[in-house]
Amino acid sequence: MFPGATADRKHADYVVVGAPLDVSTSFQPGTRFGPDRVRQFARTFEDYDHRTDQSFSTLGVHDAGDVRAWDDAEAYLDYLRGTLTDVVWDDAVPLLVGGEHTVSVAGVRAVDPDVFVALDAHLDLRDAYDGNPLSHSTVTRHALSVADEAYVVGARSGSGAEWERAREDDVTVVEPDEVRSWSPSFSGEVYVSVDVDAADPAFAPGTGTPEPGGLSSRTLRRLVRDLAPMASAFDVVEVNDRDDGQAAVLGAKLLRDFVFAHAAGE
């Protein structure tokens, strides 16, 4: 159980769902361990958040456990979408913990947002990768089949075709050097997805496709807190077991930051 997620499912305002999918990782696998690692490395945090004057265990968070993954990604995403749709229909906020980034497709389909915001090193605008249309590198493209527009914050890697696609009106790229001066403002419902590789590998080496030149953990925390009051759902993905817990502890902290800021309505 995610520490402090002690609320009863029927009365929860937030529901943690683990999605340990690990079938298309193109470099370092291990995201199947992501949900457990995030829960494990959250154990050291204090329940109390001094900045918002709230305790995590009083904010109505329930941990629904993991939706066990299998090899058929399309079928898995359909099943996961159903689980997350139940959360939405219960007027709770889904907190999805991956697993590879592909699981965000299920989250977006369940929430049906107007805006998809990804904190991510990669554009993820490919039609397919190695012939796989449900690769982790296609997530933003899939999100745009539901949302009207997408923001990719911290992006610094993509193919030529992806950068060309990113120049269209429905995509906004905020590169790492531009993040400091970027102030998020959107119209409509927002889905926030954190691929932990948005962080520089110095802060989160335990991820599938690390990319130097990324964001600091402090910057990511500020972004999540700024985005949370506008959001209807959150996920953190691409944490694996290839480090000493740096990626998992950052992922856990960002999930808690989201809940604290969302509950406070900052």
PDB file of C-alpha atoms in Angstrom:
ATOM      1  CA  MET A   1       0.000   0.000   0.000  1.00  0.00           C
ATOM      2  CA  PHE A   2       1.154   3.528  -0.747  1.00  0.00           C
ATOM      3  CA  PRO A   3       1.948   5.000   2.701  1.00  0.00           C
ATOM      4  CA  GLY A   4      -0.944   7.065   4.007  1.00  0.00           C
ATOM      5  CA  ALA A   5      -3.415   5.769   1.388  1.00  0.00           C
ATOM      6  CA  THR A   6      -5.727   4.468   4.077  1.00  0.00           C
ATOM      7  CA  ALA A   7      -9.121   5.745   2.918  1.00  0.00           C
ATOM      8  CA  ASP A   8     -11.952   3.347   2.214  1.00  0.00           C
ATOM      9  CA  ARG A   9     -12.498   2.852  -1.524  1.00  0.00           C
ATOM     10  CA  LYS A  10     -16.152   3.936  -1.376  1.00  0.00           C
ATOM     11  CA  HIS A  11     -15.297   7.273   0.190  1.00  0.00           C
ATOM     12  CA  ALA A  12     -11.967   7.982  -1.498  1.00  0.00           C
ATOM     13  CA  ASP A  13     -11.191  11.264  -3.233  1.00  0.00           C
ATOM     14  CA  TYR A  14      -8.033   9.851  -4.834  1.00  0.00           C
ATOM     15  CA  VAL A  15      -7.331   6.274  -5.936  1.00  0.00           C
ATOM     16  CA  VAL A  16      -3.840   4.879  -6.554  1.00  0.00           C
ATOM     17  CA  VAL A  17      -3.759   2.212  -9.279  1.00  0.00           C
ATOM     18  CA  GLY A  18      -0.538   0.396 -10.134  1.00  0.00           C
ATOM     19  CA  ALA A  19       0.005  -0.666 -13.741  1.00  0.00           C
ATOM     20  CA  PRO A  20       3.245  -2.688 -14.006  1.00  0.00           C
ATOM     21  CA  LEU A  21       3.274  -2.999 -17.814  1.00  0.00           C
ATOM     22  CA  ASP A  22       6.775  -3.719 -19.175  1.00  0.00           C
ATOM     23  CA  VAL A  23       6.459  -4.996 -22.738  1.00  0.00           C
ATOM     24  CA  SER A  24       7.829  -2.329 -25.112  1.00  0.00           C
ATOM     25  CA  THR A  25      10.738  -0.792 -23.209  1.00  0.00           C
ATOM     26  CA  SER A  26      13.430  -0.214 -25.843  1.00  0.00           C
ATOM     27  CA  PHE A  27      16.546   0.057 -23.638  1.00  0.00           C
ATOM     28  CA  GLN A  28      16.489  -0.728 -19.895  1.00  0.00           C
ATOM     29  CA  PRO A  29      13.498  -2.888 -18.866  1.00  0.00           C
ATOM     30  CA  GLY A  30      12.228  -3.085 -15.306  1.00  0.00           C
ATOM     31  CA  THR A  31       9.108  -0.908 -15.204  1.00  0.00           C
ATOM     32  CA  ARG A  32       7.210  -3.997 -14.024  1.00  0.00           C
ATOM     33  CA  PHE A  33       8.761  -3.166 -10.652  1.00  0.00           C
ATOM     34  CA  GLY A  34       7.779   0.516 -10.802  1.00  0.00           C
ATOM     35  CA  PRO A  35       4.587   0.526  -8.702  1.00  0.00           C
ATOM     36  CA  ASP A  36       6.163  -1.521  -5.916  1.00  0.00           C
ATOM     37  CA  ARG A  37       9.308   0.627  -5.954  1.00  0.00           C
ATOM     38  CA  VAL A  38       7.318   3.866  -5.734  1.00  0.00           C
ATOM     39  CA  ARG A  39       5.349   2.529  -2.770  1.00  0.00           C
ATOM     40  CA  GLN A  40       8.513   1.245  -1.071  1.00  0.00           C
ATOM     41  CA  PHE A  41      10.456   4.479  -1.387  1.00  0.00           C
ATOM     42  CA  ALA A  42       7.526   6.568  -0.141  1.00  0.00           C
ATOM     43  CA  ARG A  43       7.849   4.967   3.279  1.00  0.00           C
ATOM     44  CA  THR A  44      10.387   7.486   4.537  1.00  0.00           C
ATOM     45  CA  PHE A  45       8.215  10.565   3.971  1.00  0.00           C
ATOM     46  CA  GLU A  46       6.516  12.394   6.809  1.00  0.00           C
ATOM     47  CA  ASP A  47       2.733  12.278   6.707  1.00  0.00           C
ATOM     48  CA  TYR A  48       2.568  16.037   7.233  1.00  0.00           C
ATOM     49  CA  ASP A  49       3.249  18.629   4.516  1.00  0.00           C
ATOM     50  CA  HIS A  50       4.247  21.948   6.048  1.00  0.00           C
ATOM     51  CA  ARG A  51       3.762  23.950   2.861  1.00  0.00           C
ATOM     52  CA  THR A  52       0.018  23.157   2.601  1.00  0.00           C
ATOM     53  CA  ASP A  53      -0.542  22.367   6.306  1.00  0.00           C
ATOM     54  CA  GLN A  54      -2.096  19.001   5.433  1.00  0.00           C
ATOM     55  CA  SER A  55      -1.474  15.358   6.339  1.00  0.00           C
ATOM     56  CA  PHE A  56      -1.490  12.879   3.477  1.00  0.00           C
ATOM     57  CA  SER A  57      -3.429  10.262   5.435  1.00  0.00           C
ATOM     58  CA  THR A  58      -6.353  12.685   5.893  1.00  0.00           C
ATOM     59  CA  LEU A  59      -6.812  13.513   2.211  1.00  0.00           C
ATOM     60  CA  GLY A  60      -8.940  10.519   1.239  1.00  0.00           C
ATOM     61  CA  VAL A  61      -6.360   8.511  -0.722  1.00  0.00           C
ATOM     62  CA  HIS A  62      -7.032   4.815  -1.360  1.00  0.00           C
ATOM     63  CA  ASP A  63      -4.555   2.323  -2.841  1.00  0.00           C
ATOM     64  CA  ALA A  64      -6.403  -0.135  -5.083  1.00  0.00           C
ATOM     65  CA  GLY A  65      -3.273  -2.199  -5.681  1.00  0.00           C
ATOM     66  CA  ASP A  66      -1.978  -3.239  -9.102  1.00  0.00           C
ATOM     67  CA  VAL A  67      -3.790  -4.265 -12.248  1.00  0.00           C
ATOM     68  CA  ARG A  68      -1.627  -7.241 -13.115  1.00  0.00           C
ATOM     69  CA  ALA A  69      -0.072  -6.835 -16.551  1.00  0.00           C
ATOM     70  CA  TRP A  70       0.170  -9.317 -19.398  1.00  0.00           C
ATOM     71  CA  ASP A  71       1.809  -9.338 -22.848  1.00  0.00           C
ATOM     72  CA  ASP A  72      -1.164  -8.215 -24.953  1.00  0.00           C
ATOM     73  CA  ALA A  73      -0.826  -4.458 -24.475  1.00  0.00           C
ATOM     74  CA  GLU A  74      -4.003  -3.539 -26.333  1.00  0.00           C
ATOM     75  CA  ALA A  75      -6.144  -5.892 -24.240  1.00  0.00           C
ATOM     76  CA  TYR A  76      -4.378  -4.746 -21.077  1.00  0.00           C
ATOM     77  CA  LEU A  77      -5.031  -1.086 -21.844  1.00  0.00           C
ATOM     78  CA  ASP A  78      -8.717  -1.830 -22.401  1.00  0.00           C
ATOM     79  CA  TYR A  79      -8.946  -3.564 -19.023  1.00  0.00           C
ATOM     80  CA  LEU A  80      -6.957  -0.841 -17.263  1.00  0.00           C
ATOM     81  CA  ARG A  81      -9.148   1.806 -18.844  1.00  0.00           C
ATOM     82  CA  GLY A  82     -12.189   0.114 -17.304  1.00  0.00           C
ATOM     83  CA  THR A  83     -10.611   0.158 -13.854  1.00  0.00           C
ATOM     84  CA  LEU A  84      -9.762   3.848 -14.168  1.00  0.00           C
ATOM     85  CA  THR A  85     -13.182   4.706 -15.584  1.00  0.00           C
ATOM     86  CA  ASP A  86     -14.725   3.249 -12.434  1.00  0.00           C
ATOM     87  CA  VAL A  87     -12.573   5.676 -10.421  1.00  0.00           C
ATOM     88  CA  VAL A  88     -13.743   8.623 -12.528  1.00  0.00           C
ATOM     89  CA  TRP A  89     -17.397   7.574 -12.261  1.00  0.00           C
ATOM     90  CA  ASP A  90     -16.978   7.515  -8.472  1.00  0.00           C
ATOM     91  CA  ASP A  91     -15.901  11.186  -8.632  1.00  0.00           C
ATOM     92  CA  ALA A  92     -12.383  10.339  -7.468  1.00  0.00           C
ATOM     93  CA  VAL A  93      -9.086  11.363  -9.032  1.00  0.00           C
ATOM     94  CA  PRO A  94      -7.048   8.539 -10.609  1.00  0.00           C
ATOM     95  CA  LEU A  95      -3.390   8.363  -9.536  1.00  0.00           C
ATOM     96  CA  LEU A  96      -1.856   5.901 -11.983  1.00  0.00           C
ATOM     97  CA  VAL A  97       1.609   4.476 -11.225  1.00  0.00           C
ATOM     98  CA  GLY A  98       3.439   2.728 -14.104  1.00  0.00           C
ATOM     99  CA  GLY A  99       4.766   0.701 -15.632  1.00  0.00           C
ATOM    100  CA  GLU A 100       5.931   1.935 -19.005  1.00  0.00           C
ATOM    101  CA  HIS A 101       4.486   5.137 -20.408  1.00  0.00           C
ATOM    102  CA  THR A 102       2.030   3.196 -22.576  1.00  0.00           C
ATOM    103  CA  VAL A 103      -0.271   2.852 -19.548  1.00  0.00           C
ATOM    104  CA  SER A 104      -1.034   6.575 -19.790  1.00  0.00           C
ATOM    105  CA  VAL A 105      -3.072   5.788 -22.911  1.00  0.00           C
ATOM    106  CA  ALA A 106      -5.570   3.950 -20.701  1.00  0.00           C
ATOM    107  CA  GLY A 107      -5.665   6.869 -18.288  1.00  0.00           C
ATOM    108  CA  VAL A 108      -6.348   9.405 -21.020  1.00  0.00           C
ATOM    109  CA  ARG A 109      -9.076   7.253 -22.551  1.00  0.00           C
ATOM    110  CA  ALA A 110     -10.751   6.925 -19.142  1.00  0.00           C
ATOM    111  CA  VAL A 111     -10.617  10.613 -18.257  1.00  0.00           C
ATOM    112  CA  ASP A 112     -11.264  12.071 -21.744  1.00  0.00           C
ATOM    113  CA  PRO A 113      -9.412  15.341 -21.064  1.00  0.00           C
ATOM    114  CA  ASP A 114      -9.247  18.453 -23.223  1.00  0.00           C
ATOM    115  CA  VAL A 115      -5.530  18.891 -22.584  1.00  0.00           C
ATOM    116  CA  PHE A 116      -2.765  16.310 -22.155  1.00  0.00           C
ATOM    117  CA  VAL A 117       0.339  17.596 -20.340  1.00  0.00           C
ATOM    118  CA  ALA A 118       3.377  15.320 -20.333  1.00  0.00           C
ATOM    119  CA  LEU A 119       6.543  16.070 -18.415  1.00  0.00           C
ATOM    120  CA  ASP A 120       8.830  13.983 -20.585  1.00  0.00           C
ATOM    121  CA  ALA A 121      12.294  13.896 -22.169  1.00  0.00           C
ATOM    122  CA  HIS A 122      10.788  12.508 -25.357  1.00  0.00           C
ATOM    123  CA  LEU A 123       8.100  13.791 -27.694  1.00  0.00           C
ATOM    124  CA  ASP A 124       6.414  10.368 -27.948  1.00  0.00           C
ATOM    125  CA  LEU A 125       4.759  11.405 -31.204  1.00  0.00           C
ATOM    126  CA  ARG A 126       5.741   8.372 -33.274  1.00  0.00           C
ATOM    127  CA  ASP A 127       3.132   6.390 -35.177  1.00  0.00           C
ATOM    128  CA  ALA A 128       4.988   3.239 -34.127  1.00  0.00           C
ATOM    129  CA  TYR A 129       8.388   2.116 -32.874  1.00  0.00           C
ATOM    130  CA  ASP A 130       9.927  -1.071 -34.248  1.00  0.00           C
ATOM    131  CA  GLY A 131       6.550  -1.718 -35.825  1.00  0.00           C
ATOM    132  CA  ASN A 132       4.690  -1.464 -32.511  1.00  0.00           C
ATOM    133  CA  PRO A 133       1.886   1.150 -32.563  1.00  0.00           C
ATOM    134  CA  LEU A 134       1.474   0.793 -28.776  1.00  0.00           C
ATOM    135  CA  SER A 135       5.121   1.437 -27.949  1.00  0.00           C
ATOM    136  CA  HIS A 136       5.963   3.700 -25.028  1.00  0.00           C
ATOM    137  CA  SER A 137       7.197   6.217 -27.622  1.00  0.00           C
ATOM    138  CA  THR A 138       3.713   6.725 -29.133  1.00  0.00           C
ATOM    139  CA  VAL A 139       1.905   8.000 -26.037  1.00  0.00           C
ATOM    140  CA  THR A 140       1.479  11.667 -26.945  1.00  0.00           C
ATOM    141  CA  ARG A 141       0.207  10.730 -30.397  1.00  0.00           C
ATOM    142  CA  HIS A 142      -2.389   8.426 -28.818  1.00  0.00           C
ATOM    143  CA  ALA A 143      -3.344  11.118 -26.307  1.00  0.00           C
ATOM    144  CA  LEU A 144      -4.067  13.480 -29.197  1.00  0.00           C
ATOM    145  CA  SER A 145      -6.697  11.064 -30.477  1.00  0.00           C
ATOM    146  CA  VAL A 146      -8.638  11.996 -27.315  1.00  0.00           C
ATOM    147  CA  ALA A 147      -7.409  15.417 -26.151  1.00  0.00           C
ATOM    148  CA  ASP A 148      -7.600  18.583 -28.241  1.00  0.00           C
ATOM    149  CA  GLU A 149      -4.027  19.598 -27.517  1.00  0.00           C
ATOM    150  CA  ALA A 150      -0.847  18.345 -25.900  1.00  0.00           C
ATOM    151  CA  TYR A 151       2.003  20.017 -24.045  1.00  0.00           C
ATOM    152  CA  VAL A 152       5.335  18.208 -23.768  1.00  0.00           C
ATOM    153  CA  VAL A 153       7.384  19.865 -21.046  1.00  0.00           C
ATOM    154  CA  GLY A 154      11.090  19.160 -20.718  1.00  0.00           C
ATOM    155  CA  ALA A 155      11.294  17.497 -24.138  1.00  0.00           C
ATOM    156  CA  ARG A 156      14.743  17.218 -25.659  1.00  0.00           C
ATOM    157  CA  SER A 157      14.601  14.123 -27.849  1.00  0.00           C
ATOM    158  CA  GLY A 158      12.615  12.951 -30.842  1.00  0.00           C
ATOM    159  CA  SER A 159      12.953  11.873 -34.457  1.00  0.00           C
ATOM    160  CA  GLY A 160      12.842  14.373 -37.306  1.00  0.00           C
ATOM    161  CA  ALA A 161       9.282  13.335 -38.081  1.00  0.00           C
ATOM    162  CA  GLU A 162       8.269  13.845 -34.462  1.00  0.00           C
ATOM    163  CA  TRP A 163       9.701  17.369 -34.301  1.00  0.00           C
ATOM    164  CA  GLU A 164       7.886  18.157 -37.549  1.00  0.00           C
ATOM    165  CA  ARG A 165       4.630  16.834 -36.051  1.00  0.00           C
ATOM    166  CA  ALA A 166       5.279  18.912 -32.925  1.00  0.00           C
ATOM    167  CA  ARG A 167       5.173  22.103 -35.008  1.00  0.00           C
ATOM    168  CA  GLU A 168       1.446  21.630 -35.657  1.00  0.00           C
ATOM    169  CA  ASP A 169      -1.023  23.791 -33.755  1.00  0.00           C
ATOM    170  CA  ASP A 170      -2.207  21.091 -31.341  1.00  0.00           C
ATOM    171  CA  VAL A 171       1.238  20.482 -29.824  1.00  0.00           C
ATOM    172  CA  THR A 172       3.283  22.821 -27.626  1.00  0.00           C
ATOM    173  CA  VAL A 173       6.835  21.858 -26.701  1.00  0.00           C
ATOM    174  CA  VAL A 174       8.463  23.513 -23.687  1.00  0.00           C
ATOM    175  CA  GLU A 175      12.145  22.647 -23.885  1.00  0.00           C
ATOM    176  CA  PRO A 176      14.202  22.436 -20.661  1.00  0.00           C
ATOM    177  CA  ASP A 177      15.724  25.910 -21.076  1.00  0.00           C
ATOM    178  CA  GLU A 178      12.219  27.406 -21.418  1.00  0.00           C
ATOM    179  CA  VAL A 179      10.646  25.731 -18.383  1.00  0.00           C
ATOM    180  CA  ARG A 180      11.722  28.382 -15.885  1.00  0.00           C
ATOM    181  CA  SER A 181       9.703  31.107 -17.648  1.00  0.00           C
ATOM    182  CA  TRP A 182       6.724  28.899 -18.607  1.00  0.00           C
ATOM    183  CA  SER A 183       3.470  29.507 -16.722  1.00  0.00           C
ATOM    184  CA  PRO A 184       0.812  26.864 -17.429  1.00  0.00           C
ATOM    185  CA  SER A 185      -2.662  28.077 -18.334  1.00  0.00           C
ATOM    186  CA  PHE A 186      -5.279  25.909 -20.035  1.00  0.00           C
ATOM    187  CA  SER A 187      -8.939  25.764 -20.963  1.00  0.00           C
ATOM    188  CA  GLY A 188     -10.818  22.603 -20.070  1.00  0.00           C
ATOM    189  CA  GLU A 189     -10.013  19.364 -18.326  1.00  0.00           C
ATOM    190  CA  VAL A 190      -6.319  18.515 -17.912  1.00  0.00           C
ATOM    191  CA  TYR A 191      -4.510  15.163 -17.587  1.00  0.00           C
ATOM    192  CA  VAL A 192      -0.981  15.349 -16.128  1.00  0.00           C
ATOM    193  CA  SER A 193       1.494  12.604 -16.978  1.00  0.00           C
ATOM    194  CA  VAL A 194       4.998  12.474 -15.513  1.00  0.00           C
ATOM    195  CA  ASP A 195       7.516  10.309 -17.320  1.00  0.00           C
ATOM    196  CA  VAL A 196      10.314  10.233 -14.778  1.00  0.00           C
ATOM    197  CA  ASP A 197      12.871  10.572 -17.589  1.00  0.00           C
ATOM    198  CA  ALA A 198      11.882  14.241 -17.766  1.00  0.00           C
ATOM    199  CA  ALA A 199      14.341  14.501 -14.905  1.00  0.00           C
ATOM    200  CA  ASP A 200      18.023  14.606 -15.671  1.00  0.00           C
ATOM    201  CA  PRO A 201      19.540  11.118 -15.195  1.00  0.00           C
ATOM    202  CA  ALA A 202      21.555  12.596 -12.315  1.00  0.00           C
ATOM    203  CA  PHE A 203      18.255  12.768 -10.384  1.00  0.00           C
ATOM    204  CA  ALA A 204      16.460   9.689 -11.747  1.00  0.00           C
ATOM    205  CA  PRO A 205      18.788   7.140 -13.387  1.00  0.00           C
ATOM    206  CA  GLY A 206      16.365   4.260 -12.886  1.00  0.00           C
ATOM    207  CA  THR A 207      14.326   4.636 -16.044  1.00  0.00           C
ATOM    208  CA  GLY A 208      14.065   2.960 -19.429  1.00  0.00           C
ATOM    209  CA  THR A 209      15.513   5.601 -21.734  1.00  0.00           C
ATOM    210  CA  PRO A 210      17.522   8.188 -19.749  1.00  0.00           C
ATOM    211  CA  GLU A 211      18.294  11.441 -21.566  1.00  0.00           C
ATOM    212  CA  PRO A 212      20.881  13.982 -20.265  1.00  0.00           C
ATOM    213  CA  GLY A 213      20.098  17.679 -20.060  1.00  0.00           C
ATOM    214  CA  GLY A 214      16.886  17.258 -18.147  1.00  0.00           C
ATOM    215  CA  LEU A 215      15.007  18.925 -15.326  1.00  0.00           C
ATOM    216  CA  SER A 216      15.968  18.972 -11.689  1.00  0.00           C
ATOM    217  CA  SER A 217      13.821  17.288  -9.066  1.00  0.00           C
ATOM    218  CA  ARG A 218      13.055  20.737  -7.622  1.00  0.00           C
ATOM    219  CA  THR A 219      11.797  22.005 -10.994  1.00  0.00           C
ATOM    220  CA  LEU A 220       9.628  18.917 -11.469  1.00  0.00           C
ATOM    221  CA  ARG A 221       8.091  19.394  -8.044  1.00  0.00           C
ATOM    222  CA  ARG A 222       7.284  23.014  -8.836  1.00  0.00           C
ATOM    223  CA  LEU A 223       5.693  22.038 -12.153  1.00  0.00           C
ATOM    224  CA  VAL A 224       3.536  19.323 -10.591  1.00  0.00           C
ATOM    225  CA  ARG A 225       2.355  21.673  -7.844  1.00  0.00           C
ATOM    226  CA  ASP A 226       1.488  24.337 -10.439  1.00  0.00           C
ATOM    227  CA  LEU A 227      -0.402  21.874 -12.638  1.00  0.00           C
ATOM    228  CA  ALA A 228      -2.262  19.940  -9.941  1.00  0.00           C
ATOM    229  CA  PRO A 229      -5.128  22.399  -9.232  1.00  0.00           C
ATOM    230  CA  MET A 230      -6.057  22.344 -12.951  1.00  0.00           C
ATOM    231  CA  ALA A 231      -5.880  18.564 -13.329  1.00  0.00           C
ATOM    232  CA  SER A 232      -8.433  15.757 -13.213  1.00  0.00           C
ATOM    233  CA  ALA A 233      -5.922  12.900 -13.211  1.00  0.00           C
ATOM    234  CA  PHE A 234      -2.245  12.199 -12.653  1.00  0.00           C
ATOM    235  CA  ASP A 235       0.219   9.511 -13.512  1.00  0.00           C
ATOM    236  CA  VAL A 236       3.889   8.828 -12.921  1.00  0.00           C
ATOM    237  CA  VAL A 237       5.531   6.256 -15.163  1.00  0.00           C
ATOM    238  CA  GLU A 238       8.788   4.717 -16.389  1.00  0.00           C
ATOM    239  CA  VAL A 239      10.304   4.095 -12.936  1.00  0.00           C
ATOM    240  CA  ASN A 240      12.336   0.885 -12.987  1.00  0.00           C
ATOM    241  CA  ASP A 241      14.690  -0.974 -10.654  1.00  0.00           C
ATOM    242  CA  ARG A 242      18.005  -0.013 -12.299  1.00  0.00           C
ATOM    243  CA  ASP A 243      19.145   2.429  -9.607  1.00  0.00           C
ATOM    244  CA  ASP A 244      19.327   2.713  -5.825  1.00  0.00           C
ATOM    245  CA  GLY A 245      15.854   4.183  -5.580  1.00  0.00           C
ATOM    246  CA  GLN A 246      16.439   7.700  -6.902  1.00  0.00           C
ATOM    247  CA  ALA A 247      13.755   7.466  -9.617  1.00  0.00           C
ATOM    248  CA  ALA A 248      11.249   5.782  -7.299  1.00  0.00           C
ATOM    249  CA  VAL A 249      11.657   8.268  -4.477  1.00  0.00           C
ATOM    250  CA  LEU A 250      11.229  11.142  -6.932  1.00  0.00           C
ATOM    251  CA  GLY A 251       8.137   9.520  -8.416  1.00  0.00           C
ATOM    252  CA  ALA A 252       6.641   9.002  -4.977  1.00  0.00           C
ATOM    253  CA  LYS A 253       7.369  12.583  -3.982  1.00  0.00           C
ATOM    254  CA  LEU A 254       5.737  13.934  -7.153  1.00  0.00           C
ATOM    255  CA  LEU A 255       2.602  11.856  -6.531  1.00  0.00           C
ATOM    256  CA  ARG A 256       2.340  13.266  -3.021  1.00  0.00           C
ATOM    257  CA  ASP A 257       3.029  16.799  -4.267  1.00  0.00           C
ATOM    258  CA  PHE A 258       0.178  16.396  -6.741  1.00  0.00           C
ATOM    259  CA  VAL A 259      -2.264  15.290  -4.038  1.00  0.00           C
ATOM    260  CA  PHE A 260      -1.273  18.002  -1.565  1.00  0.00           C
ATOM    261  CA  ALA A 261      -1.530  20.784  -4.166  1.00  0.00           C
ATOM    262  CA  HIS A 262      -4.733  19.424  -5.721  1.00  0.00           C
ATOM    263  CA  ALA A 263      -6.429  19.084  -2.332  1.00  0.00           C
ATOM    264  CA  ALA A 264      -5.335  22.571  -1.314  1.00  0.00           C
ATOM    265  CA  GLY A 265      -6.487  24.020  -4.645  1.00  0.00           C
ATOM    266  CA  GLU A 266      -3.363  26.096  -4.897  1.00  0.00           C
TER     267      GLU A 266
END
